[in-house]
CSV table of C-alpha atoms in Angstrom, one decimal:
chain,number,residue,atom,x,y,z
A,169,UNK,CA,201.6,-91.2,-41.0
A,170,UNK,CA,197.9,-91.0,-40.2
A,171,UNK,CA,196.5,-93.1,-37.3
A,172,UNK,CA,195.7,-96.6,-38.6
A,173,UNK,CA,193.2,-99.0,-37.2
A,174,UNK,CA,194.0,-102.7,-36.8
A,175,UNK,CA,191.9,-103.5,-39.9
A,176,UNK,CA,193.7,-100.9,-42.1
A,177,UNK,CA,197.0,-100.6,-43.9
A,178,UNK,CA,198.7,-97.3,-44.4
A,179,UNK,CA,200.8,-97.0,-47.5
A,180,UNK,CA,203.3,-94.3,-48.6
A,181,UNK,CA,205.3,-94.1,-51.8
A,182,UNK,CA,208.5,-92.3,-52.6
A,183,UNK,CA,210.9,-93.5,-55.4
A,184,UNK,CA,214.0,-92.2,-53.6
A,185,UNK,CA,213.6,-94.2,-50.4
A,186,UNK,CA,215.4,-97.3,-51.8
A,187,UNK,CA,218.6,-95.4,-52.7
A,188,UNK,CA,218.7,-93.0,-49.7
A,189,UNK,CA,221.3,-94.2,-47.1
A,190,UNK,CA,219.4,-92.8,-44.1
A,191,UNK,CA,216.0,-94.3,-45.0
A,192,UNK,CA,216.4,-97.9,-43.7
A,193,UNK,CA,217.4,-96.8,-40.2
A,194,UNK,CA,214.7,-94.1,-40.0
A,195,UNK,CA,211.9,-96.4,-41.2
A,196,UNK,CA,213.1,-99.2,-38.9
A,197,UNK,CA,213.1,-96.8,-35.9
A,198,UNK,CA,209.6,-95.7,-36.8
A,199,UNK,CA,208.3,-99.3,-37.2
A,200,UNK,CA,210.4,-102.4,-37.5
A,201,UNK,CA,207.3,-104.3,-38.7
A,202,UNK,CA,206.9,-102.2,-41.8
A,203,UNK,CA,206.5,-104.1,-45.1
A,204,UNK,CA,208.5,-102.8,-48.0
A,205,UNK,CA,207.6,-103.0,-51.7
A,206,UNK,CA,210.3,-102.1,-54.3
A,207,UNK,CA,209.4,-101.9,-58.0
A,208,UNK,CA,212.5,-102.8,-60.1
A,209,UNK,CA,213.1,-102.9,-63.8
A,210,UNK,CA,215.9,-103.6,-66.2
A,211,UNK,CA,218.6,-101.1,-65.0
A,212,UNK,CA,219.6,-100.1,-68.6
A,213,UNK,CA,215.9,-99.4,-69.5
A,214,UNK,CA,215.5,-97.6,-66.2
A,215,UNK,CA,218.6,-95.3,-66.9
A,216,UNK,CA,217.3,-94.4,-70.4
A,217,UNK,CA,213.8,-93.7,-68.9
A,218,UNK,CA,215.5,-91.5,-66.2
A,219,UNK,CA,217.5,-89.6,-68.9
A,220,UNK,CA,214.4,-89.2,-71.1
A,221,UNK,CA,212.5,-87.6,-68.2
A,222,UNK,CA,215.3,-85.3,-67.3
A,223,UNK,CA,215.8,-84.3,-71.0
A,224,UNK,CA,212.2,-83.2,-71.2
A,225,UNK,CA,212.8,-80.7,-68.4
A,226,UNK,CA,216.4,-79.8,-69.3
A,227,UNK,CA,217.0,-80.0,-73.0
A,228,UNK,CA,220.5,-78.6,-72.7
A,229,UNK,CA,221.9,-81.6,-70.7
A,230,UNK,CA,224.8,-83.7,-72.3
A,231,UNK,CA,224.1,-86.8,-74.3
A,232,UNK,CA,223.1,-90.1,-72.6
A,233,UNK,CA,226.4,-91.6,-73.7
A,234,UNK,CA,228.4,-88.7,-72.4
A,235,UNK,CA,226.8,-89.0,-68.9
A,236,UNK,CA,227.0,-92.8,-68.8
A,237,UNK,CA,230.8,-93.1,-69.3
A,238,UNK,CA,233.9,-91.7,-67.8
A,239,UNK,CA,235.7,-93.2,-70.8
A,240,UNK,CA,233.6,-95.2,-73.2
A,241,UNK,CA,236.5,-96.6,-75.3
A,242,UNK,CA,237.9,-98.2,-72.0
A,243,UNK,CA,234.3,-99.2,-71.0
A,244,UNK,CA,234.5,-97.1,-67.8
A,245,UNK,CA,230.9,-96.4,-66.7
A,246,UNK,CA,230.3,-93.3,-64.6
A,247,UNK,CA,228.7,-94.6,-61.4
A,248,UNK,CA,228.5,-91.1,-59.9
A,249,UNK,CA,225.6,-90.4,-62.3
A,250,UNK,CA,222.4,-91.2,-60.4
A,251,UNK,CA,220.7,-92.6,-63.4
A,252,UNK,CA,223.4,-95.3,-63.5
A,253,UNK,CA,223.9,-95.7,-59.8
A,254,UNK,CA,220.2,-96.3,-59.0
A,255,UNK,CA,220.2,-99.5,-61.2
A,256,UNK,CA,222.9,-101.1,-59.1
A,257,UNK,CA,220.1,-102.6,-57.0
A,258,UNK,CA,222.1,-105.0,-54.9
A,259,UNK,CA,224.3,-102.3,-53.4
A,260,UNK,CA,221.2,-100.4,-52.2
A,261,UNK,CA,219.6,-103.5,-50.9
A,262,UNK,CA,222.6,-104.2,-48.6
A,263,UNK,CA,221.7,-101.1,-46.6
A,264,UNK,CA,218.1,-102.3,-46.1
A,265,UNK,CA,219.2,-105.9,-45.1
A,266,UNK,CA,221.0,-104.4,-42.2
A,267,UNK,CA,217.6,-103.5,-40.7
A,268,UNK,CA,214.9,-105.6,-42.4
A,269,UNK,CA,214.8,-109.3,-43.2
A,270,UNK,CA,214.1,-110.3,-46.8
A,271,UNK,CA,210.7,-111.7,-45.8
A,272,UNK,CA,209.5,-108.1,-45.2
A,273,UNK,CA,210.6,-106.9,-48.7
A,274,UNK,CA,208.7,-107.6,-51.9
A,275,UNK,CA,210.4,-107.0,-55.2
A,276,UNK,CA,207.9,-106.2,-58.0
A,277,UNK,CA,208.9,-106.6,-61.6
A,278,UNK,CA,208.4,-103.4,-63.6
A,279,UNK,CA,208.3,-105.4,-66.8
A,280,UNK,CA,205.5,-107.7,-65.5
A,281,UNK,CA,203.6,-104.7,-64.2
A,282,UNK,CA,203.2,-103.9,-67.9
A,283,UNK,CA,202.6,-107.5,-69.3
A,284,UNK,CA,200.7,-108.9,-66.4
A,285,UNK,CA,199.5,-106.2,-64.0
A,286,UNK,CA,196.9,-108.3,-62.3
A,287,UNK,CA,199.5,-111.1,-61.6
A,288,UNK,CA,202.0,-108.7,-60.0
A,289,UNK,CA,199.3,-106.9,-58.0
A,290,UNK,CA,198.1,-110.4,-56.9
A,291,UNK,CA,201.6,-110.9,-55.3
A,292,UNK,CA,201.4,-107.5,-53.7
A,293,UNK,CA,198.0,-108.3,-52.2
A,294,UNK,CA,199.2,-111.7,-50.9
A,295,UNK,CA,202.4,-110.0,-49.4
A,296,UNK,CA,200.2,-107.5,-47.6
A,297,UNK,CA,197.9,-110.3,-46.3
A,298,UNK,CA,194.8,-108.8,-47.9
A,299,UNK,CA,192.1,-110.3,-50.1
A,300,UNK,CA,192.8,-110.3,-53.8
A,301,UNK,CA,190.5,-107.6,-55.0
A,302,UNK,CA,192.4,-106.4,-58.2
A,303,UNK,CA,192.1,-108.8,-61.1
A,304,UNK,CA,192.4,-108.8,-64.9
A,305,UNK,CA,189.0,-107.2,-65.2
A,306,UNK,CA,190.3,-104.0,-63.5
A,307,UNK,CA,192.9,-103.3,-66.1
A,308,UNK,CA,193.0,-102.2,-69.8
A,309,UNK,CA,196.0,-101.6,-72.0
A,310,UNK,CA,196.4,-97.9,-73.0
A,311,UNK,CA,198.0,-98.0,-76.5
A,312,UNK,CA,199.0,-94.3,-76.4
A,313,UNK,CA,201.0,-94.7,-73.1
A,314,UNK,CA,202.1,-98.2,-73.8
A,315,UNK,CA,201.2,-99.6,-70.4
A,316,UNK,CA,198.1,-100.8,-68.4
A,317,UNK,CA,195.7,-98.4,-66.7
A,318,UNK,CA,192.9,-99.0,-64.2
A,319,UNK,CA,189.4,-99.1,-65.6
A,320,UNK,CA,187.0,-96.4,-64.6
A,321,UNK,CA,185.9,-96.9,-61.0
A,322,UNK,CA,182.3,-96.6,-60.1
A,323,UNK,CA,181.2,-93.1,-59.5
A,324,UNK,CA,184.1,-91.7,-61.5
A,325,UNK,CA,184.0,-90.1,-65.0
A,326,UNK,CA,187.5,-91.1,-66.1
A,327,UNK,CA,189.7,-94.2,-65.9
A,328,UNK,CA,192.8,-94.0,-63.6
A,329,UNK,CA,196.1,-93.8,-65.5
A,330,UNK,CA,199.5,-92.4,-64.7
A,331,UNK,CA,200.2,-88.8,-65.4
A,332,UNK,CA,201.5,-87.0,-68.5
A,333,UNK,CA,205.1,-87.4,-67.5
A,334,UNK,CA,204.7,-91.2,-67.8
A,335,UNK,CA,204.7,-93.3,-71.0
A,336,UNK,CA,206.8,-90.9,-73.2
A,337,UNK,CA,208.9,-92.4,-76.0
A,338,UNK,CA,212.4,-93.1,-74.9
A,339,UNK,CA,215.4,-91.4,-76.5
A,340,UNK,CA,217.1,-93.5,-79.2
A,341,UNK,CA,220.4,-94.9,-77.8
A,342,UNK,CA,223.3,-96.4,-79.8
A,343,UNK,CA,222.9,-100.2,-79.5
A,344,UNK,CA,226.6,-100.5,-78.7
A,345,UNK,CA,226.2,-98.2,-75.7
A,346,UNK,CA,223.3,-100.4,-74.5
A,347,UNK,CA,225.4,-103.5,-74.9
A,348,UNK,CA,228.2,-101.9,-72.8
A,349,UNK,CA,225.8,-101.0,-70.1
A,350,UNK,CA,224.3,-104.5,-70.1
A,351,UNK,CA,227.8,-105.9,-69.6
A,352,UNK,CA,228.4,-103.4,-66.8
A,353,UNK,CA,225.2,-104.3,-64.9
A,354,UNK,CA,225.4,-108.1,-65.5
A,355,UNK,CA,227.4,-108.9,-62.3
A,356,UNK,CA,225.2,-106.6,-60.2
A,357,UNK,CA,222.1,-108.2,-61.6
A,358,UNK,CA,223.3,-111.7,-61.0
A,359,UNK,CA,224.2,-110.9,-57.3
A,360,UNK,CA,220.8,-109.2,-56.9
A,361,UNK,CA,218.9,-112.3,-58.3
A,362,UNK,CA,220.9,-114.5,-55.9
A,363,UNK,CA,220.2,-112.3,-52.9
A,364,UNK,CA,216.5,-112.0,-53.4
A,365,UNK,CA,216.0,-115.5,-54.8
A,366,UNK,CA,214.3,-114.1,-58.0
A,367,UNK,CA,215.5,-114.0,-61.6
A,368,UNK,CA,214.1,-111.0,-63.4
A,369,UNK,CA,215.7,-112.0,-66.7
A,370,UNK,CA,217.2,-108.7,-67.6
A,371,UNK,CA,219.7,-110.2,-70.1
């Protein structure tokens, strides 16, 4: 990490931190005062998005259904597949709570980041103890990508939007498969809501 003045905040982002077993201990040993921000979304949608991204790079991979289940007729979900396992948020959270209190962790709704980006960013700014700078006027909805982007900052030619790999159309999945995965995740979601004191309404 770069040297940080008392008036500055250093931020770093890596999607795999939350699900990496060694990460909580290592981050705690670096700085036990670190504030953690975790963006979560409906685990079924997250798994489909994960699969869609992988499929774009490896078109030869098995079907989503084939990877999701050990035995679909018995409803046996394959939790060894990372796209499924990542969405079992409460299990990963347990590792973090061994080192950090919940007061140092903010859970941001991936869904609300699309429907109300300024509202969610307001929570982030409050959590970090900084002045609310980002408001509704800083965002516009990009119809092509299907999510909000930052408007063009002063001195820049282009607005700031996520890269080409983001916003692609999801693969069509059998509604029955989606329903089975919803049933699978439900108890994990409920326990997650209870643990963090926040209902993300993923039902």
